PDB file of C-alpha atoms in Angstrom:
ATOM      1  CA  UNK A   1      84.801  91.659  65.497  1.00  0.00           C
ATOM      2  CA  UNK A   2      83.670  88.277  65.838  1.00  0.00           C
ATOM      3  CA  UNK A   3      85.979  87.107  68.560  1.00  0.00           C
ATOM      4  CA  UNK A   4      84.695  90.444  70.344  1.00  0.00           C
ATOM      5  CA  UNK A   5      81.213  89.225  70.102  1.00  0.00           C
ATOM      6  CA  UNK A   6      82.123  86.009  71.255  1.00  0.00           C
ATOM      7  CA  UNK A   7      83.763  86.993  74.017  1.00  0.00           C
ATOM      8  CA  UNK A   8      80.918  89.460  75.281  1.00  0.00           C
ATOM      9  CA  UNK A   9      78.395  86.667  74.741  1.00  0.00           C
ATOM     10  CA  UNK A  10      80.648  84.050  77.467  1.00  0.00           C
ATOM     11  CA  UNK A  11      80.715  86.875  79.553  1.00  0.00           C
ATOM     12  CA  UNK A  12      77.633  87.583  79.761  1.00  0.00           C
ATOM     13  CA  UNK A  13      76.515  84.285  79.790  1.00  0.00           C
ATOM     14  CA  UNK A  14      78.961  83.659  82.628  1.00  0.00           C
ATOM     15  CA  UNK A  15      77.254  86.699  84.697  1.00  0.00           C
ATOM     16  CA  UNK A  16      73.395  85.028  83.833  1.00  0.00           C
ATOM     17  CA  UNK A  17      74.551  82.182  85.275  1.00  0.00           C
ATOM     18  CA  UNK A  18      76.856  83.101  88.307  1.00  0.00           C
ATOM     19  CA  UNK A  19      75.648  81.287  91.335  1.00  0.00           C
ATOM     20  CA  UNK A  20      74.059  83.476  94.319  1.00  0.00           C
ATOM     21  CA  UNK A  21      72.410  82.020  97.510  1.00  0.00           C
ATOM     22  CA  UNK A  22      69.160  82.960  98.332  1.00  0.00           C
ATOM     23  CA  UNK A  23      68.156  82.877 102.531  1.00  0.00           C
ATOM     24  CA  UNK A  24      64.686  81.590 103.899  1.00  0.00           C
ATOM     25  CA  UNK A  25      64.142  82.243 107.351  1.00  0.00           C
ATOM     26  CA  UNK A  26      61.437  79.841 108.909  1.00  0.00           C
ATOM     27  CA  UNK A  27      60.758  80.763 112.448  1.00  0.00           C
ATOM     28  CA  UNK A  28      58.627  77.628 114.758  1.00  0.00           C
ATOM     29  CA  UNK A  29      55.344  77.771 116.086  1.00  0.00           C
ATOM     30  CA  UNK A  30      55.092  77.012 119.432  1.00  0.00           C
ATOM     31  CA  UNK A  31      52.864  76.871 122.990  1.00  0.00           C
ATOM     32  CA  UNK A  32      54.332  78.117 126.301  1.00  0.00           C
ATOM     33  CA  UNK A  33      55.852  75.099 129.083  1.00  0.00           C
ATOM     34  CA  UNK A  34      55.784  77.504 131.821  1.00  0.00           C
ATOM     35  CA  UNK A  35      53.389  80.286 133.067  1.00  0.00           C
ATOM     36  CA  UNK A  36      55.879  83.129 132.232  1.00  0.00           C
ATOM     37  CA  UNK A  37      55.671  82.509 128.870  1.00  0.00           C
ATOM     38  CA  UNK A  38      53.012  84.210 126.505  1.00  0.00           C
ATOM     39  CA  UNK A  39      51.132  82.154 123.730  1.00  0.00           C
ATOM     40  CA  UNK A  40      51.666  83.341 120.349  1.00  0.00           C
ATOM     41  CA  UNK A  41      49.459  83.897 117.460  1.00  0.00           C
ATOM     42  CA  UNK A  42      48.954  80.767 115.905  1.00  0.00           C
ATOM     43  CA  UNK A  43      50.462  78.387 118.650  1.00  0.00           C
ATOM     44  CA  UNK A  44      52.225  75.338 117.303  1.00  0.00           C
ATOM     45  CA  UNK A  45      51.090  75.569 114.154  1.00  0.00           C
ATOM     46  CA  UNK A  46      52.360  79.169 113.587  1.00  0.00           C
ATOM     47  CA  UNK A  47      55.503  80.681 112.949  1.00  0.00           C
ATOM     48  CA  UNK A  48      56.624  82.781 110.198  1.00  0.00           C
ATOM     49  CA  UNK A  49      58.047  82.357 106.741  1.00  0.00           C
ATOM     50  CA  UNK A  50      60.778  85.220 105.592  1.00  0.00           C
ATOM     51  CA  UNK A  51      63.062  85.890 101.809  1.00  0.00           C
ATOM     52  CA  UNK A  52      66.495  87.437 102.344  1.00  0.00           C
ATOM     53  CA  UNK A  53      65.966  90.949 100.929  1.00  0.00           C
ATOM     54  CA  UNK A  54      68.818  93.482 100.339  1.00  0.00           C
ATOM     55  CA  UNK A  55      71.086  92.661 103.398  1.00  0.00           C
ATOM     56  CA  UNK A  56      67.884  91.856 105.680  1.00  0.00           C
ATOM     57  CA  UNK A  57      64.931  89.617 105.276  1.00  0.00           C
ATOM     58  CA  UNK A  58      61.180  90.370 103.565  1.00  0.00           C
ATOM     59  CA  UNK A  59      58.195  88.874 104.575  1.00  0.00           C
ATOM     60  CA  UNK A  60      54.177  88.738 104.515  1.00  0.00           C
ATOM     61  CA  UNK A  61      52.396  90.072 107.364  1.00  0.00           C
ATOM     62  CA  UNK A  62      48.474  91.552 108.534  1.00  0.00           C
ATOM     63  CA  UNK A  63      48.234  94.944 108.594  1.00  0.00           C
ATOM     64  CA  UNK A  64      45.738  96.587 111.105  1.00  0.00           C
ATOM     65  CA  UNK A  65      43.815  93.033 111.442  1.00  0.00           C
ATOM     66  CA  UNK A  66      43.265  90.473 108.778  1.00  0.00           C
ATOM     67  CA  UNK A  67      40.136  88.810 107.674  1.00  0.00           C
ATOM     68  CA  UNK A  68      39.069  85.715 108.173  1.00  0.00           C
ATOM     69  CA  UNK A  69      38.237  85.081 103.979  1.00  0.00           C
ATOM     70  CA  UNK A  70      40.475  87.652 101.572  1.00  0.00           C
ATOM     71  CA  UNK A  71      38.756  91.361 100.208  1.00  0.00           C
ATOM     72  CA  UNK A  72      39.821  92.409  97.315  1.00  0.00           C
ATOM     73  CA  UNK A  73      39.453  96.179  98.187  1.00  0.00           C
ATOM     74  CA  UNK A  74      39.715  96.372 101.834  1.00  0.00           C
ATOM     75  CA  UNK A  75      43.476  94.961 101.896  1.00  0.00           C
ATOM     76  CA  UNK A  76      44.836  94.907 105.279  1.00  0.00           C
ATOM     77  CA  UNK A  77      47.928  93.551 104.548  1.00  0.00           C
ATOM     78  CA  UNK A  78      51.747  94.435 103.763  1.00  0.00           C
ATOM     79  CA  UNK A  79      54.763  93.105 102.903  1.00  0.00           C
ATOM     80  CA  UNK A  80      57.708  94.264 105.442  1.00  0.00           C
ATOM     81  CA  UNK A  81      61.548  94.745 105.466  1.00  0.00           C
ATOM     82  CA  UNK A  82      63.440  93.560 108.117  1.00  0.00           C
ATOM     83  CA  UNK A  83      66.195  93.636 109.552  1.00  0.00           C
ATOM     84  CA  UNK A  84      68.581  91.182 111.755  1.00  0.00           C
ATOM     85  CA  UNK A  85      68.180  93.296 114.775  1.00  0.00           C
ATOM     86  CA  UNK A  86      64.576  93.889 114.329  1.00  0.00           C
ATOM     87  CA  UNK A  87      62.414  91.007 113.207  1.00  0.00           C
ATOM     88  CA  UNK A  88      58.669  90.637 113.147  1.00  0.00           C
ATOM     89  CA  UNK A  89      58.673  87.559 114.848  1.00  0.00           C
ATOM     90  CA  UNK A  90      61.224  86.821 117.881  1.00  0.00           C
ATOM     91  CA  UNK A  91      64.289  85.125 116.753  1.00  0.00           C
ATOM     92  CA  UNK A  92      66.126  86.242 120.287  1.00  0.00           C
ATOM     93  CA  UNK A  93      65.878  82.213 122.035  1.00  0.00           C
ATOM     94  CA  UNK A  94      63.027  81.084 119.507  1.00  0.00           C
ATOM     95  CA  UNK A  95      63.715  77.727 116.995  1.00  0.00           C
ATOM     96  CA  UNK A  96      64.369  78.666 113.833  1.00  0.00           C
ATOM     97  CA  UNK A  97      65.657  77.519 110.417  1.00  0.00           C
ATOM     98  CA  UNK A  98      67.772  79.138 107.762  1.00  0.00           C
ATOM     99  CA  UNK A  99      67.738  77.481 104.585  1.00  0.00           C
ATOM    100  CA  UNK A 100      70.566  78.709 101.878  1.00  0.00           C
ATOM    101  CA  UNK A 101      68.937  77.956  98.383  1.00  0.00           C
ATOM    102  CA  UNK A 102      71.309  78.493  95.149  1.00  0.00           C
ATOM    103  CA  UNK A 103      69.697  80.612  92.655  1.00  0.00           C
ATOM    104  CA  UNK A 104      71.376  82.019  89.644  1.00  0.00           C
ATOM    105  CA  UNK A 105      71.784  86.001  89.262  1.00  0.00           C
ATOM    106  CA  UNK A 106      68.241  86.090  86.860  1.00  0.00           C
ATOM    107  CA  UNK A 107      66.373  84.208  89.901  1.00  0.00           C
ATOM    108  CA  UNK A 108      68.400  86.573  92.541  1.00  0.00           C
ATOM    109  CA  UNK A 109      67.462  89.788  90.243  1.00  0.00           C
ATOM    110  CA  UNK A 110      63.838  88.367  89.921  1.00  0.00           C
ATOM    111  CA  UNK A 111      63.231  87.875  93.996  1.00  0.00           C
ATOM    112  CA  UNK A 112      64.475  91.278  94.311  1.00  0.00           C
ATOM    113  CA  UNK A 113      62.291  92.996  91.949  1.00  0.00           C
ATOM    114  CA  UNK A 114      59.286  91.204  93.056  1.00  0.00           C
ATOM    115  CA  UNK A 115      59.326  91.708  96.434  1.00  0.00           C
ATOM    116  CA  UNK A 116      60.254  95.379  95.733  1.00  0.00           C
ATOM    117  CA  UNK A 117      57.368  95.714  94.045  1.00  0.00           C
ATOM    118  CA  UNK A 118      55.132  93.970  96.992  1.00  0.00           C
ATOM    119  CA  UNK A 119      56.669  96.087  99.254  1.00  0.00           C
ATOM    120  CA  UNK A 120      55.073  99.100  97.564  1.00  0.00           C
ATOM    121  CA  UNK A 121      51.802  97.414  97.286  1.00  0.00           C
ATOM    122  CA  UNK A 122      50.586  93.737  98.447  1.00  0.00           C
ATOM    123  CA  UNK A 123      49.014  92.363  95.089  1.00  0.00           C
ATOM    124  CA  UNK A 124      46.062  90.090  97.964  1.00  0.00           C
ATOM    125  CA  UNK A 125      44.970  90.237 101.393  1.00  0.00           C
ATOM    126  CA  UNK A 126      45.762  88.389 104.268  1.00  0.00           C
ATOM    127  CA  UNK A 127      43.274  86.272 105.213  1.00  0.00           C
ATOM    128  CA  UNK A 128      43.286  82.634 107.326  1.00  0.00           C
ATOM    129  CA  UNK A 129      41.582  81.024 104.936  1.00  0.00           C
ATOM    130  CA  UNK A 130      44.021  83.234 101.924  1.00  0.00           C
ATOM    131  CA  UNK A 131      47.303  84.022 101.500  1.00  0.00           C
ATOM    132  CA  UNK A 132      49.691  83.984 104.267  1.00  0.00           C
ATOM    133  CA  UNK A 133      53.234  84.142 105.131  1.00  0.00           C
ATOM    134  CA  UNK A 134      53.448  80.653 103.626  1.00  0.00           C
ATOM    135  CA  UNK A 135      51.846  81.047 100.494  1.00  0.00           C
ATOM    136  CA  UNK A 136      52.663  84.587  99.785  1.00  0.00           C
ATOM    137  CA  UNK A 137      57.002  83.443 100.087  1.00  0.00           C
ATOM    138  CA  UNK A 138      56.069  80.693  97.792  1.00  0.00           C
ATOM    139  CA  UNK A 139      54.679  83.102  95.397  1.00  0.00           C
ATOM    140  CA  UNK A 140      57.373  85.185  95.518  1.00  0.00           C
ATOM    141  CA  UNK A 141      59.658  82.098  95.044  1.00  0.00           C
ATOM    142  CA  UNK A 142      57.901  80.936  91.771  1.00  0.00           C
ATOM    143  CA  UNK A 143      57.368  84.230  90.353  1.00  0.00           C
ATOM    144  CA  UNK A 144      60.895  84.600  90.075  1.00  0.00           C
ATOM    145  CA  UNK A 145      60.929  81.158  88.658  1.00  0.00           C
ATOM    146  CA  UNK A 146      62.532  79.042  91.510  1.00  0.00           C
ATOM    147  CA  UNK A 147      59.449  76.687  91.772  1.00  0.00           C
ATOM    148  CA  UNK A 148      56.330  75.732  89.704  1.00  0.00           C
ATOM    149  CA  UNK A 149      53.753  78.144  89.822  1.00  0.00           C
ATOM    150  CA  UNK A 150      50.431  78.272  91.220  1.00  0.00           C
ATOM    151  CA  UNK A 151      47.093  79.556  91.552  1.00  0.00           C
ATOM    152  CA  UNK A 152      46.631  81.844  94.541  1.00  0.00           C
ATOM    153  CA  UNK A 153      43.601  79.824  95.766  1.00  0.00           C
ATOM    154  CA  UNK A 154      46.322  76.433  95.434  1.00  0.00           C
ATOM    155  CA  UNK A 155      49.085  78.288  97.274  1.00  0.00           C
ATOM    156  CA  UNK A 156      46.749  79.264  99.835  1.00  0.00           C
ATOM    157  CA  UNK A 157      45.852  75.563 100.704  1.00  0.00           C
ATOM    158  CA  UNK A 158      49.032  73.408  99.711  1.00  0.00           C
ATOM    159  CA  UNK A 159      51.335  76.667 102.178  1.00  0.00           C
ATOM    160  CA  UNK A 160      48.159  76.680 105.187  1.00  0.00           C
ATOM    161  CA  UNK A 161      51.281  77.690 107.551  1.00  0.00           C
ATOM    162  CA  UNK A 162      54.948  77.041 107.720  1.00  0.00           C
ATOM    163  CA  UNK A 163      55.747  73.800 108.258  1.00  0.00           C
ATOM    164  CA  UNK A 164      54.356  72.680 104.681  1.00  0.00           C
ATOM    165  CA  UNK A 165      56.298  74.733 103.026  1.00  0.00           C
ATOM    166  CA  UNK A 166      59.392  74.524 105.238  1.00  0.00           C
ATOM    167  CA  UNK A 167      59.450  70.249 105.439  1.00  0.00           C
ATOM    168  CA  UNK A 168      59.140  70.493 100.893  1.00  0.00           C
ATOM    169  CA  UNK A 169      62.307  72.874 100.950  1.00  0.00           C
ATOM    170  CA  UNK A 170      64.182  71.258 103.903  1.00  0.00           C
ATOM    171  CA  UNK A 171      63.564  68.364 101.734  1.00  0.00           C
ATOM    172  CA  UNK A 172      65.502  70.004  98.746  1.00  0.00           C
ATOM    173  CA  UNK A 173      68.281  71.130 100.960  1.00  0.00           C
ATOM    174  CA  UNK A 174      69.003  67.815 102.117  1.00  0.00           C
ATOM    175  CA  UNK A 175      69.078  65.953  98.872  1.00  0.00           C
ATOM    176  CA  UNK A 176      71.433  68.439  97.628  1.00  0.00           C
ATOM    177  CA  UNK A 177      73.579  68.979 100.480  1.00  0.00           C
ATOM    178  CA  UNK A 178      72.825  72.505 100.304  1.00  0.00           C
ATOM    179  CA  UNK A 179      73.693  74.639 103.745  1.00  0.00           C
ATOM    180  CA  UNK A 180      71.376  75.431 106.674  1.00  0.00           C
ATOM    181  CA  UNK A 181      71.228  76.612 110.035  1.00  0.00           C
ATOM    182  CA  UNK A 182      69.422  75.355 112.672  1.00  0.00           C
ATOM    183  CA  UNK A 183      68.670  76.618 116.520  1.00  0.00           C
ATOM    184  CA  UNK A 184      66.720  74.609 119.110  1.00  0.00           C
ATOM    185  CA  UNK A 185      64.943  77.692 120.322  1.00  0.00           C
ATOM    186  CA  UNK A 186      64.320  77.855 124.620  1.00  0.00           C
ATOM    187  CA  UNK A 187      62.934  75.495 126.502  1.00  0.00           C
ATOM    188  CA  UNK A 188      60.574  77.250 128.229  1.00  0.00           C
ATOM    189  CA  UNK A 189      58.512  76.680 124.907  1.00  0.00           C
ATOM    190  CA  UNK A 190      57.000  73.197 122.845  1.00  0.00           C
ATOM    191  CA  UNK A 191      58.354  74.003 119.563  1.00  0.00           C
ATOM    192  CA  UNK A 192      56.368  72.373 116.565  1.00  0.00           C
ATOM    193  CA  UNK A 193      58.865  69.126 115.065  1.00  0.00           C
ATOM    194  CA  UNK A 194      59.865  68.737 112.155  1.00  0.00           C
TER     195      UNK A 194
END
């Protein structure tokens, strides 16, 4: 009986702790070069933050407008699945960066769950001075215990757009040697540096 126990136990330690690779999808902000292009909402210092989800990718987004300071009870906001042929944001010829993070199955189970749960209901608005794309993957990210947490108000300043968040992982990634992907995007656009 004991050796049975024992035996369960490794195994199931060996499943809590089986490595699994969690994507985040940071697309550029950028301003047009040429008069065929369009500007985009937020210009350089825009782009979009989005957590691999079930075969696809999950991120924050307005819905129907956003405010300018968060509401409580007028939420115009939503979290959204996506999928690789049918993104949000344009990935088509725009500069973007894939960072592959290690997580074990708990973390993996945990990002799942929360942004399951977001999907059915965004917990806060989206505001510009609130919770963004930024903030709102971080939050998902520490929730699941991946990084310190946070207040909401904290998030909300220290993830303002993108790039904060995306320079702190790419960071990580490099230190550790962990995989990424990384396109140039057209040059018909100034894409915001890294």
């Amino acid at each position: 009986m004991l050796k049975i126990n024992f035996t369960f136990l490794m195994m199931w330690c060996s499943i809590m702790h089986a490595q699994d690779t969690l994507q985040i999808l940071f697309s550029y902000g950028s301003k047009p070069n040429t008069k065929a292009e369009s500007k985009w909402f937020g210009g350089i210092h825009g782009g979009h933050v989005s957590i691999s989800y079930k075969g696809g990718y999950a991120s924050f987004v307005p819905a129907g407008g956003f405010h300018i300071f968060s509401h409580n009870k007028n939420k115009k906001s939503v979290f959204a699945r996506e999928e690789a042929n049918n993104f949000i944001f344009d990935t088509a010829n725009s500069r973007y960066l894939i960072l592959y993070i290690p997580v074990d199955k708990r973390q993996s189970n945990k990002v799942d769950s929360i942004i399951s749960q977001r999907i059915v209901e965004a917990p806060y608005d989206y505001a510009f001075f609130g919770m963004r794309c930024a903030s709102a993957a971080y939050e998902v990210l520490s929730g699941a215990g991946i990084y310190p947490k946070y207040s909401l108000r904290k998030m909300s300043i220290k993830y303002f757009y993108p790039k904060l968040l995306r320079k702190e992982i790419y960071k990580e990634v490099r230190a550790h040697s962990w995989k990424y992907f990384y396109r140039a995007g057209r040059k018909s656009r100034k894409w915001e540096s890294d």
